[in-house]
Coordinates of C-alpha atoms in Angstrom, one line a residue:
Chain N
M1 CA -13.2 -37.6 3.9
L2 CA -16.2 -37.2 6.1
I3 CA -19.0 -35.2 4.5
I4 CA -21.5 -33.7 6.9
G5 CA -24.7 -32.9 5.1
E6 CA -25.5 -29.2 5.5
K7 CA -29.0 -29.2 4.1
L8 CA -31.0 -29.5 7.3
S9 CA -30.5 -25.9 8.4
I10 CA -33.1 -23.5 9.9
I11 CA -31.9 -20.9 7.4
A12 CA -33.7 -22.8 4.5
K13 CA -37.4 -21.9 4.4
R14 CA -38.7 -25.4 3.8
V15 CA -36.6 -26.9 6.6
R16 CA -37.6 -24.1 9.0
E17 CA -41.3 -24.7 8.3
A18 CA -40.9 -28.4 8.7
M19 CA -39.1 -27.9 12.0
M20 CA -41.7 -25.5 13.3
S21 CA -44.7 -27.7 12.4
R22 CA -42.7 -30.9 13.4
D23 CA -43.4 -32.3 10.0
K24 CA -41.1 -35.3 9.7
G25 CA -41.6 -35.7 5.9
P26 CA -39.3 -33.0 4.5
I27 CA -36.7 -33.5 7.2
Q28 CA -36.4 -37.3 6.5
E29 CA -36.5 -36.8 2.8
I30 CA -33.6 -34.3 2.9
A31 CA -31.7 -36.5 5.3
R32 CA -32.2 -39.5 3.0
K33 CA -31.0 -37.6 -0.1
Q34 CA -27.8 -36.6 1.6
Y35 CA -27.2 -40.1 2.9
E36 CA -27.6 -41.5 -0.7
A37 CA -25.2 -38.9 -2.0
G38 CA -22.6 -40.1 0.4
A39 CA -23.0 -38.0 3.6
G40 CA -21.4 -39.7 6.6
M41 CA -23.1 -37.5 9.1
I42 CA -26.1 -35.1 9.1
D43 CA -25.9 -31.6 10.4
A44 CA -28.9 -30.4 12.3
N45 CA -28.8 -26.6 12.5
I46 CA -31.6 -25.4 14.7
G47 CA -30.2 -21.8 15.1
P48 CA -29.9 -20.2 18.5
A49 CA -33.1 -22.0 19.5
E50 CA -33.7 -20.0 22.7
D51 CA -37.2 -21.2 23.2
G52 CA -38.0 -24.9 23.1
G53 CA -34.5 -25.8 21.8
E54 CA -34.2 -28.9 23.8
E55 CA -37.4 -30.5 22.5
L56 CA -36.6 -29.4 19.0
M57 CA -33.2 -30.9 19.0
E58 CA -34.5 -34.2 20.4
W59 CA -37.1 -34.3 17.7
M60 CA -34.5 -33.5 15.0
V61 CA -32.1 -36.2 16.2
T62 CA -34.7 -38.9 16.4
T63 CA -36.4 -37.9 13.2
I64 CA -33.1 -38.0 11.2
Q65 CA -31.9 -41.2 12.8
E66 CA -35.2 -42.9 12.0
A67 CA -34.6 -42.2 8.4
V68 CA -30.9 -42.8 8.0
P69 CA -28.3 -44.9 9.8
L70 CA -26.0 -41.9 10.4
P71 CA -24.8 -39.9 13.4
V72 CA -25.9 -36.3 13.8
C73 CA -23.9 -33.1 14.0
L74 CA -25.8 -31.0 16.6
D75 CA -25.6 -27.4 15.5
T76 CA -26.7 -24.7 17.9
T77 CA -25.3 -22.3 20.5
N78 CA -27.9 -23.6 22.9
Y79 CA -26.1 -25.8 25.5
A80 CA -29.2 -27.4 26.9
A81 CA -30.5 -28.3 23.4
I82 CA -27.1 -30.0 22.6
E83 CA -27.4 -32.1 25.7
A84 CA -31.0 -33.0 25.0
G85 CA -29.9 -34.1 21.5
L86 CA -27.0 -36.1 22.8
K87 CA -29.2 -37.9 25.3
V88 CA -31.4 -39.3 22.6
H89 CA -28.7 -39.8 20.0
N90 CA -28.5 -43.4 18.7
N91 CA -24.8 -44.3 18.9
D92 CA -25.3 -47.5 17.0
H93 CA -25.2 -45.2 13.9
G94 CA -21.9 -43.6 14.9
I95 CA -20.7 -41.0 17.3
A96 CA -22.5 -37.6 17.5
M97 CA -20.7 -34.3 16.9
I98 CA -21.1 -31.0 18.7
N99 CA -21.1 -27.9 16.5
S100 CA -19.3 -26.1 18.1
T101 CA -16.9 -24.7 20.8
S102 CA -14.5 -21.9 20.2
N103 CA -12.0 -19.8 22.1
D104 CA -14.9 -17.7 23.5
P105 CA -15.4 -18.6 27.2
E106 CA -19.1 -18.7 26.6
R107 CA -18.6 -21.7 24.4
F108 CA -16.3 -23.7 26.8
P109 CA -19.3 -25.6 28.4
M110 CA -19.7 -27.4 25.1
L111 CA -16.4 -29.1 25.9
E112 CA -17.9 -30.4 29.1
L113 CA -20.6 -32.0 27.1
A114 CA -18.2 -33.5 24.7
A115 CA -16.3 -35.1 27.6
K116 CA -19.4 -36.3 29.4
Y117 CA -21.0 -37.9 26.3
N118 CA -17.6 -38.9 24.8
C119 CA -18.6 -37.4 21.4
L120 CA -16.9 -35.4 18.7
I121 CA -16.7 -31.6 18.8
I122 CA -15.8 -28.9 16.4
G123 CA -13.4 -26.2 17.6
L124 CA -14.0 -23.0 15.7
T125 CA -10.8 -21.0 15.7
V126 CA -12.3 -17.7 16.6
G127 CA -11.9 -15.9 19.9
K128 CA -14.2 -13.4 21.6
G129 CA -12.9 -10.4 19.5
G130 CA -13.3 -10.4 15.8
L131 CA -12.3 -12.7 13.0
P132 CA -8.8 -14.3 12.8
A133 CA -6.6 -12.3 10.4
D134 CA -4.5 -15.1 9.0
E135 CA -3.5 -18.8 9.3
E136 CA -1.0 -18.0 12.1
E137 CA -3.7 -16.4 14.2
R138 CA -6.0 -19.4 13.5
A139 CA -3.2 -21.8 14.6
A140 CA -2.6 -19.9 17.8
I141 CA -6.3 -20.0 18.7
A142 CA -6.4 -23.7 17.7
A143 CA -3.6 -24.4 20.2
E144 CA -5.5 -22.7 22.9
I145 CA -8.7 -24.7 22.1
M146 CA -6.6 -27.9 22.2
A147 CA -5.2 -27.1 25.6
R148 CA -8.7 -26.3 26.8
A149 CA -10.1 -29.6 25.4
M150 CA -7.5 -31.6 27.3
E151 CA -8.3 -29.6 30.4
Y152 CA -11.9 -30.6 30.1
G153 CA -11.0 -34.2 29.3
V154 CA -11.8 -34.3 25.6
P155 CA -9.4 -36.5 23.7
L156 CA -7.7 -34.6 20.9
E157 CA -8.8 -37.2 18.4
N158 CA -12.4 -36.1 19.1
L159 CA -11.6 -32.5 18.3
Y160 CA -12.1 -31.2 14.8
L161 CA -10.4 -27.8 14.2
D162 CA -12.4 -25.4 12.0
P163 CA -10.5 -22.5 10.5
L164 CA -13.7 -20.6 9.6
V165 CA -14.2 -20.3 5.8
L166 CA -15.1 -16.7 4.9
Q167 CA -16.9 -15.3 1.8
I168 CA -14.7 -15.0 -1.2
A169 CA -16.8 -12.2 -2.6
T170 CA -15.9 -9.9 0.3
T171 CA -12.7 -11.3 1.8
Q172 CA -10.9 -12.9 -1.0
D173 CA -7.5 -13.0 0.7
Q174 CA -8.9 -15.3 3.4
A175 CA -9.6 -18.2 1.0
I176 CA -5.9 -19.2 0.7
K177 CA -5.3 -18.4 4.4
V178 CA -7.9 -21.0 5.3
I179 CA -6.2 -23.6 3.1
R180 CA -2.9 -22.8 4.9
A181 CA -4.6 -23.0 8.2
V182 CA -5.8 -26.6 7.5
E183 CA -2.2 -27.5 6.7
M184 CA -0.9 -25.9 9.9
F185 CA -3.6 -27.4 12.2
Q186 CA -2.4 -30.9 11.3
Q187 CA 1.0 -30.1 12.5
L188 CA -0.2 -29.1 15.9
N189 CA -0.2 -32.7 17.1
D190 CA 1.0 -36.2 16.3
P191 CA -1.1 -38.0 15.1
P192 CA -2.3 -35.0 13.1
M193 CA -5.2 -32.9 14.3
K194 CA -8.5 -33.4 12.5
T195 CA -10.0 -30.5 10.5
V196 CA -13.4 -29.5 9.3
V197 CA -14.8 -26.6 7.4
G198 CA -18.2 -25.0 6.8
L199 CA -17.5 -25.1 3.1
S200 CA -20.4 -23.3 1.4
N201 CA -19.7 -20.1 3.1
I202 CA -16.9 -19.6 0.5
S203 CA -19.5 -18.8 -2.1
N204 CA -22.0 -17.0 0.1
G205 CA -23.1 -13.8 -1.6
C206 CA -22.0 -15.1 -5.1
P207 CA -24.4 -15.5 -8.0
K208 CA -26.3 -18.8 -7.8
H209 CA -24.8 -20.4 -10.8
I210 CA -21.2 -20.0 -9.7
R211 CA -21.8 -21.2 -6.1
P212 CA -21.4 -24.9 -6.9
I213 CA -18.3 -24.2 -8.9
L214 CA -16.5 -22.4 -6.1
N215 CA -17.8 -24.9 -3.5
K216 CA -16.5 -27.9 -5.5
Y217 CA -13.0 -26.6 -6.4
Y218 CA -12.4 -25.0 -3.0
F219 CA -13.3 -28.3 -1.5
L220 CA -10.8 -30.1 -3.7
M221 CA -8.1 -27.6 -2.8
L222 CA -8.8 -28.3 0.9
E223 CA -9.0 -32.0 0.3
R224 CA -5.6 -32.2 -1.2
V225 CA -4.0 -30.6 1.8
G226 CA -5.5 -33.1 4.1
L227 CA -8.9 -31.8 5.3
T228 CA -10.7 -34.5 7.4
A229 CA -14.3 -33.3 7.2
A230 CA -16.6 -30.8 5.5
I231 CA -20.0 -29.5 6.3
A232 CA -21.3 -29.3 2.7
D233 CA -23.8 -30.3 0.1
P234 CA -23.1 -34.0 -0.4
V235 CA -24.4 -33.9 -4.0
E236 CA -21.9 -31.2 -4.9
M237 CA -19.1 -33.0 -3.0
K238 CA -19.8 -36.2 -4.9
E239 CA -19.5 -34.3 -8.1
A240 CA -16.3 -32.7 -6.9
M241 CA -14.7 -36.1 -6.1
E242 CA -15.6 -37.3 -9.6
E243 CA -13.6 -34.3 -11.0
K244 CA -10.7 -34.7 -8.6
E245 CA -8.3 -36.3 -11.1
L246 CA -8.9 -33.6 -13.8
F247 CA -8.7 -30.9 -11.2
E248 CA -5.4 -32.1 -10.0
K249 CA -4.0 -32.1 -13.6
V250 CA -5.2 -28.5 -14.1
L251 CA -3.7 -27.5 -10.8
Q252 CA -0.4 -29.0 -12.0
G253 CA -0.6 -27.0 -15.1
Q254 CA -1.4 -29.9 -17.4
E255 CA -3.9 -29.9 -20.3
I256 CA -7.2 -31.7 -20.1
D257 CA -9.5 -32.6 -23.0
D258 CA -12.5 -30.6 -21.8
K259 CA -11.2 -27.1 -22.6
E260 CA -14.2 -25.4 -21.1
K261 CA -13.9 -27.3 -17.9
M262 CA -10.2 -26.4 -17.8
R263 CA -10.9 -22.7 -18.3
V264 CA -13.4 -22.8 -15.4
M265 CA -11.1 -24.7 -13.2
K266 CA -8.1 -22.4 -13.9
K267 CA -10.1 -19.2 -13.4
T268 CA -11.5 -20.6 -10.1
I269 CA -8.1 -21.6 -8.9
D270 CA -6.7 -18.2 -9.7
V271 CA -9.5 -16.5 -7.7
I272 CA -9.0 -18.8 -4.7
M273 CA -5.3 -18.4 -4.8
G274 CA -5.7 -14.6 -5.1
N275 CA -3.9 -14.4 -8.4
T276 CA -6.9 -12.5 -9.9
L277 CA -9.3 -10.2 -8.2
Y278 CA -12.7 -11.8 -7.6
A279 CA -15.8 -10.3 -9.4
H280 CA -19.2 -12.0 -9.8
S281 CA -18.5 -12.4 -13.5
Y282 CA -14.9 -13.7 -13.1
L283 CA -15.7 -16.8 -15.2
E284 CA -16.8 -14.6 -18.1
M285 CA -13.6 -12.7 -18.4
Chain J
M1 CA 30.7 -5.8 -7.3
A2 CA 28.8 -2.6 -8.3
F3 CA 25.6 -1.9 -6.4
A4 CA 22.5 -2.6 -8.5
E5 CA 19.5 -0.7 -7.4
P6 CA 16.6 -3.1 -6.9
K7 CA 13.7 -2.2 -9.1
E8 CA 10.2 -3.5 -9.2
A9 CA 8.8 -3.9 -12.7
F10 CA 5.2 -4.8 -13.4
P11 CA 3.5 -6.6 -16.3
G12 CA 0.5 -4.2 -16.3
Q13 CA 0.0 -0.6 -17.2
V14 CA -2.7 2.0 -16.4
V15 CA -4.7 3.1 -19.4
P16 CA -3.9 6.6 -20.6
V17 CA -7.0 8.6 -21.1
T18 CA -7.2 11.8 -23.2
I19 CA -10.1 14.2 -22.8
G20 CA -11.2 17.4 -24.4
S21 CA -11.2 18.6 -28.1
E22 CA -9.6 21.9 -28.7
I23 CA -7.5 21.7 -25.6
Q24 CA -6.7 18.2 -24.5
E25 CA -5.4 16.7 -21.3
T26 CA -4.1 13.2 -20.8
F27 CA -3.8 11.3 -17.5
G28 CA -2.9 7.8 -16.5
G29 CA -0.6 5.7 -18.7
E30 CA 2.0 4.8 -16.0
N31 CA 3.4 1.3 -15.7
T32 CA 4.5 1.7 -12.1
L33 CA 3.2 2.7 -8.7
P34 CA 2.2 6.4 -8.2
F35 CA 5.2 8.7 -8.9
H36 CA 7.6 5.8 -8.9
K37 CA 9.5 7.3 -11.8
F38 CA 12.7 5.6 -10.6
E39 CA 11.1 2.2 -11.4
G40 CA 9.0 2.8 -14.5
S41 CA 7.4 5.3 -16.8
V42 CA 5.0 8.0 -15.5
P43 CA 4.2 9.8 -18.7
N44 CA 1.4 12.0 -17.4
R45 CA 0.7 14.4 -14.6
P46 CA -2.4 13.7 -12.5
L47 CA -5.2 16.1 -13.7
I48 CA -7.1 18.4 -11.3
A49 CA -10.5 19.6 -12.4
Y50 CA -12.2 22.6 -10.7
E51 CA -15.7 21.8 -9.6
I52 CA -18.5 24.0 -10.5
Q53 CA -22.3 23.4 -10.4
D54 CA -25.5 24.3 -12.2
V55 CA -27.0 26.0 -9.2
P56 CA -25.4 28.5 -6.7
P57 CA -23.3 26.6 -4.1
E58 CA -25.5 27.5 -1.1
D59 CA -24.3 24.4 0.9
W60 CA -20.6 25.1 0.4
P61 CA -18.9 26.5 3.5
E62 CA -18.0 30.2 3.5
T63 CA -14.2 29.5 3.0
V64 CA -14.7 28.0 -0.4
R65 CA -18.0 29.8 -1.4
K66 CA -16.4 33.3 -1.1
V67 CA -13.8 32.4 -3.6
Y68 CA -16.5 32.2 -6.3
E69 CA -18.6 35.2 -5.1
G70 CA -19.9 37.1 -8.1
V71 CA -19.5 34.2 -10.5
S72 CA -21.1 31.2 -8.9
D73 CA -24.6 32.5 -9.6
D74 CA -24.1 31.6 -13.2
P75 CA -22.3 28.4 -14.3
V76 CA -21.1 30.0 -17.5
K77 CA -19.4 32.9 -15.6
W78 CA -18.1 30.4 -13.1
A79 CA -16.6 28.2 -15.8
R80 CA -15.0 31.2 -17.5
Y81 CA -13.6 32.4 -14.1
C82 CA -12.0 28.9 -13.6
E83 CA -10.5 28.9 -17.0
D84 CA -9.3 32.5 -17.3
E85 CA -8.4 33.5 -13.7
L86 CA -7.6 30.2 -12.1
K87 CA -6.0 28.7 -15.1
A88 CA -7.9 25.5 -14.6
R89 CA -6.7 22.6 -16.8
S90 CA -10.1 21.0 -16.6
I91 CA -13.6 21.8 -15.2
A92 CA -16.0 19.4 -13.6
L93 CA -19.6 20.5 -13.8
R94 CA -21.9 18.9 -11.3
L95 CA -25.6 19.1 -12.1
V96 CA -26.8 19.0 -8.5
G97 CA -29.8 21.1 -9.3
T98 CA -31.3 18.2 -11.2
H99 CA -31.7 16.2 -8.0
P100 CA -35.4 15.7 -7.0
D101 CA -34.6 16.9 -3.5
S102 CA -32.9 20.0 -4.9
K103 CA -34.5 22.1 -7.7
N104 CA -35.4 19.0 -9.7
L105 CA -34.3 20.7 -12.9
S106 CA -35.2 18.8 -16.0
A107 CA -32.9 17.1 -18.5
D108 CA -33.5 20.0 -20.9
D109 CA -32.6 22.5 -18.2
A110 CA -29.4 20.6 -17.7
A111 CA -28.7 20.5 -21.4
T112 CA -29.0 24.3 -21.6
V113 CA -26.5 24.7 -18.7
V114 CA -24.1 22.2 -20.3
K115 CA -24.3 23.9 -23.7
G116 CA -23.6 27.3 -22.1
V117 CA -20.6 26.0 -20.3
L118 CA -19.2 24.1 -23.3
D119 CA -19.5 27.2 -25.5
A120 CA -17.8 29.4 -22.9
V121 CA -14.6 27.4 -22.3
K122 CA -12.1 25.4 -24.1
V123 CA -10.6 23.1 -21.4
P124 CA -11.8 19.5 -21.1
I125 CA -15.1 19.2 -19.2
I126 CA -16.3 16.5 -16.9
I127 CA -20.1 16.4 -16.6
M128 CA -21.7 14.8 -13.6
G129 CA -25.3 14.2 -12.5
S130 CA -26.6 14.6 -9.0
N131 CA -25.9 11.1 -8.0
H132 CA -29.6 10.2 -8.0
V133 CA -29.7 6.8 -9.8
E134 CA -33.0 7.3 -11.7
K135 CA -32.6 11.0 -12.4
D136 CA -29.0 10.6 -13.6
A137 CA -30.2 8.0 -16.1
E138 CA -32.6 10.7 -17.5
V139 CA -30.3 13.7 -17.4
L140 CA -26.9 12.3 -18.4
P141 CA -28.0 10.8 -21.8
R142 CA -29.5 14.2 -22.8
V143 CA -26.3 16.2 -21.8
A144 CA -24.1 13.6 -23.4
E145 CA -25.8 14.3 -26.7
V146 CA -25.4 18.1 -26.3
A147 CA -21.7 17.6 -25.5
K148 CA -21.1 15.4 -28.6
G149 CA -17.7 16.1 -30.2
R150 CA -16.2 17.6 -27.0
N151 CA -14.7 14.3 -25.7
C152 CA -16.0 14.9 -22.2
I153 CA -16.2 12.6 -19.2
I154 CA -19.7 11.7 -18.2
G155 CA -20.7 10.3 -14.9
K156 CA -21.3 8.7 -12.7
A157 CA -22.5 5.3 -13.9
Q158 CA -23.4 2.9 -11.1
E159 CA -24.5 -0.7 -10.9
K160 CA -28.2 0.4 -11.1
N161 CA -28.0 2.8 -14.0
Y162 CA -24.9 2.0 -16.0
K163 CA -26.6 0.7 -19.1
T164 CA -28.4 3.9 -20.1
I165 CA -25.5 6.1 -19.1
A166 CA -22.8 4.0 -20.7
A167 CA -24.9 3.7 -23.9
A168 CA -25.1 7.5 -24.1
A169 CA -21.4 8.0 -23.5
M170 CA -20.7 5.4 -26.1
A171 CA -23.0 6.9 -28.7
N172 CA -21.6 10.4 -28.2
D173 CA -18.0 9.4 -27.8
H174 CA -17.4 10.4 -24.3
K175 CA -15.4 8.9 -21.4
L176 CA -17.3 7.5 -18.5
I177 CA -16.9 7.5 -14.7
A178 CA -17.8 4.1 -13.2
M179 CA -18.6 4.3 -9.5
S180 CA -19.0 1.6 -7.0
E181 CA -19.3 2.0 -3.2
L182 CA -15.9 1.2 -1.6
D183 CA -15.8 -2.4 -2.7
I184 CA -13.0 -3.6 -4.9
N185 CA -14.9 -6.7 -6.1
L186 CA -18.0 -4.7 -7.1
S187 CA -15.8 -2.1 -8.8
K188 CA -14.3 -4.9 -10.9
Q189 CA -17.7 -6.3 -11.6
L190 CA -19.0 -2.9 -12.8
N191 CA -16.1 -2.6 -15.2
I192 CA -16.7 -6.1 -16.5
L193 CA -20.4 -5.3 -17.1
L194 CA -19.4 -2.2 -19.0
T195 CA -17.0 -4.0 -21.2
Q196 CA -19.5 -6.8 -21.8
M197 CA -21.9 -4.2 -23.2
G198 CA -19.2 -3.1 -25.6
F199 CA -18.0 -0.1 -23.8
S200 CA -14.2 0.1 -24.2
R201 CA -12.2 -0.3 -21.1
E202 CA -10.0 2.5 -22.5
K203 CA -12.8 5.0 -21.9
I204 CA -13.5 4.1 -18.3
I205 CA -12.4 6.1 -15.2
T206 CA -12.9 4.1 -12.0
D207 CA -14.4 5.9 -9.0
P208 CA -14.0 3.6 -6.0
M209 CA -15.9 6.3 -4.0
C210 CA -14.0 9.0 -2.2
S211 CA -14.0 9.9 1.5
A212 CA -12.4 12.8 3.3
L213 CA -9.4 12.6 5.7
G214 CA -10.8 11.5 9.0
Y215 CA -14.0 10.2 7.5
G216 CA -12.9 6.8 6.1
L217 CA -10.1 8.0 3.8
E218 CA -8.2 4.9 4.7
Y219 CA -10.9 2.8 3.1
T220 CA -10.7 4.6 -0.2
Y221 CA -6.9 4.6 0.0
S222 CA -6.8 0.9 0.6
V223 CA -9.3 0.1 -2.2
M224 CA -7.4 2.3 -4.6
E225 CA -4.1 0.7 -3.6
R226 CA -5.5 -2.7 -4.3
I227 CA -7.1 -1.7 -7.6
R228 CA -3.7 -0.3 -8.7
L229 CA -1.8 -3.5 -7.6
A230 CA -4.3 -5.6 -9.5
A231 CA -3.8 -3.5 -12.6
L232 CA 0.0 -3.5 -12.4
A233 CA 1.1 -6.7 -10.6
Q234 CA -1.7 -9.0 -11.8
N235 CA -2.1 -7.3 -15.1
D236 CA -5.9 -7.3 -14.6
E237 CA -7.2 -5.6 -17.7
V238 CA -10.5 -4.4 -16.3
M239 CA -8.7 -2.9 -13.3
Q240 CA -6.4 -0.8 -15.5
P241 CA -8.5 2.4 -16.1
P242 CA -7.2 5.5 -14.2
M243 CA -9.0 6.4 -11.0
L244 CA -10.9 9.4 -9.8
G245 CA -10.7 11.1 -6.4
D246 CA -13.9 13.2 -6.1
V247 CA -12.3 15.1 -3.3
G248 CA -14.0 18.5 -2.9
M249 CA -17.6 17.4 -2.3
Y250 CA -16.5 15.1 0.5
V251 CA -14.1 17.5 2.2
W252 CA -16.2 20.6 2.2
K253 CA -19.1 19.0 4.1
I254 CA -17.3 17.8 7.2
K255 CA -17.0 19.5 10.5
E256 CA -13.3 20.3 10.2
T257 CA -13.9 22.5 7.2
Q258 CA -16.9 24.3 8.9
A259 CA -16.5 24.6 12.6
P260 CA -15.9 28.3 13.5
E261 CA -12.8 29.4 15.3
D262 CA -14.7 30.9 18.2
V263 CA -16.2 27.5 18.9
L264 CA -13.1 25.5 18.5
P265 CA -10.1 27.9 18.8
E266 CA -7.7 25.0 19.3
W267 CA -8.3 23.9 15.7
G268 CA -6.7 27.0 14.4
S269 CA -7.6 29.1 11.4
L270 CA -10.8 27.9 9.7
E271 CA -9.7 29.0 6.3
E272 CA -6.3 27.3 6.5
R273 CA -7.8 24.2 8.0
G274 CA -10.3 23.7 5.2
I275 CA -7.7 24.4 2.5
L276 CA -5.2 22.0 4.0
W277 CA -7.9 19.4 4.6
E278 CA -8.7 19.4 0.9
A279 CA -5.1 19.4 -0.2
M280 CA -4.2 16.5 2.3
T281 CA -7.1 14.4 1.1
A282 CA -6.2 15.0 -2.5
T283 CA -2.5 14.3 -2.1
S284 CA -3.1 11.1 -0.1
L285 CA -5.4 9.8 -2.8
M286 CA -2.8 10.5 -5.5
L287 CA -0.3 8.5 -3.5
A288 CA -2.8 5.6 -3.6
G289 CA -3.2 5.9 -7.3
A290 CA -5.8 8.6 -8.2
E291 CA -4.9 10.4 -11.5
L292 CA -8.0 12.6 -11.8
L293 CA -9.1 14.8 -8.9
I294 CA -12.1 17.0 -8.6
M295 CA -11.4 19.9 -6.2
R296 CA -12.9 23.2 -5.0
H297 CA -10.5 25.6 -3.4
P298 CA -7.9 27.2 -5.6
R299 CA -5.3 27.3 -2.9
A300 CA -5.8 23.6 -2.2
V301 CA -5.4 23.0 -5.9
E302 CA -2.2 25.1 -5.8
Y303 CA -0.7 23.1 -2.9
T304 CA -1.6 19.9 -4.7
E305 CA -0.1 21.0 -8.0
R306 CA 3.1 21.9 -6.1
F307 CA 3.1 18.5 -4.5
I308 CA 2.9 17.0 -8.0
D309 CA 5.7 19.2 -9.2
E310 CA 8.0 17.9 -6.5
L311 CA 7.2 14.3 -7.2
M312 CA 7.1 14.4 -11.0

């Protein structure tokens, strides 16, 4: 499982300020922490970056790779910024990843870059109109993205299909559909297609204290159906992997010694599977 | 082999709620989908309450205002009219005059009105504030006290004011409307918060927020449907209170119940249009699961009751 550290995102205030003032300290510190927790790649989310995106992405890539021996996942809708980042990317630390293309024609040029620089690319299974309704719609879009990738000369092993994780607090029924989509995506090719998720979106809008719980157990449910990569908090994912065996037991309906943990796991599984209706206090019921 | 009729049985059941003192009414209690008597037990009829208010209904359209001409200037007369002439099974008193943007009547003013109405009629009473979060938290505890012993429904408690209002309903032994804004997860959350403060789930009426036909009815319908399925199929205890369709106030403010015939002749009779609009909205929500309806026009109520007769 490849964990792509999510923490260097412009959405976080501290990161945004460091980006704007080109202060390497916080960026490198966060990169290092994620590396130590087991991240295999670092996501650099600079937002739409319409002004000065190229220079910012260059700076992010070099700043991160100065601190950690990892490849970078270049996360922006700005085509020129992606290319600028790819140009300075140090491939001795691994192959870079583009985040992302989709079935929206405006995003097709990203595939050109993936072919030109022979790097990895995320294919978000959304089209131009609206969010996918279920796993079938996601798989249909995935097939179109695969065809497009081949057309642009991107090898399918470089394409990571992303089913788009949605918020459990508002679209609970999508949680299980995303798990099914990850299963279906793999069957679209032989060898199986690679898959990736933006994991933490599952718990977006949920109370702070339950976010890690939802993130971890949702991750384990995706992991067991063959997910290849997750953009996530590496510290949380490390904890998740430590709980993997216990979680599997609970999922199989077996007892574990830690009754409180078992209760939390069971309730979270029920919410993810749609067996009980989500509410912010679902763990307290 | 004999044909066996397929039947769907559910593990869960809607909570039956009884309101009123001298005269009582019970709604809810079914263990099957709305009106599916062929699959389970539907022990109680949905209950329709006539809406009245503390101040004259100046913003009600002519069609429904004229019905109450001569009585709507006084909530006591109005309530008596509903009970005696319209044979109302229940009355819903809305204290709109307490809203700061209306007459900003005080909690004491509201208490006087409530007391007058309670003394005048015997049917079960629903007492609602003006839907102003802070003002309701002032007014409703006061009127809950005045209504002690009458086993009323008090409302509406929302996420931002539920503590005060629920405490007052609990202390004075009333039922409570818990309202959230068209979000099933927040609706569940509010019911959890209420039960966590010791309020019995058996005294809650869930209001997922109403909307009129043509103005988002399908959202209310879908949320109600999903709440009901959670209650029955998932046996989700906090989702098992009966549901409210606060129909009248949403229907009688839309264009279709107000646009005059000379402006839109192709829409037909204004009066019929409004009445049917209210009846259609009400019957739709009953099919989604509403057991308590608050309505305004007697003929819309009559149509809805006839609809219930046919399905019960």
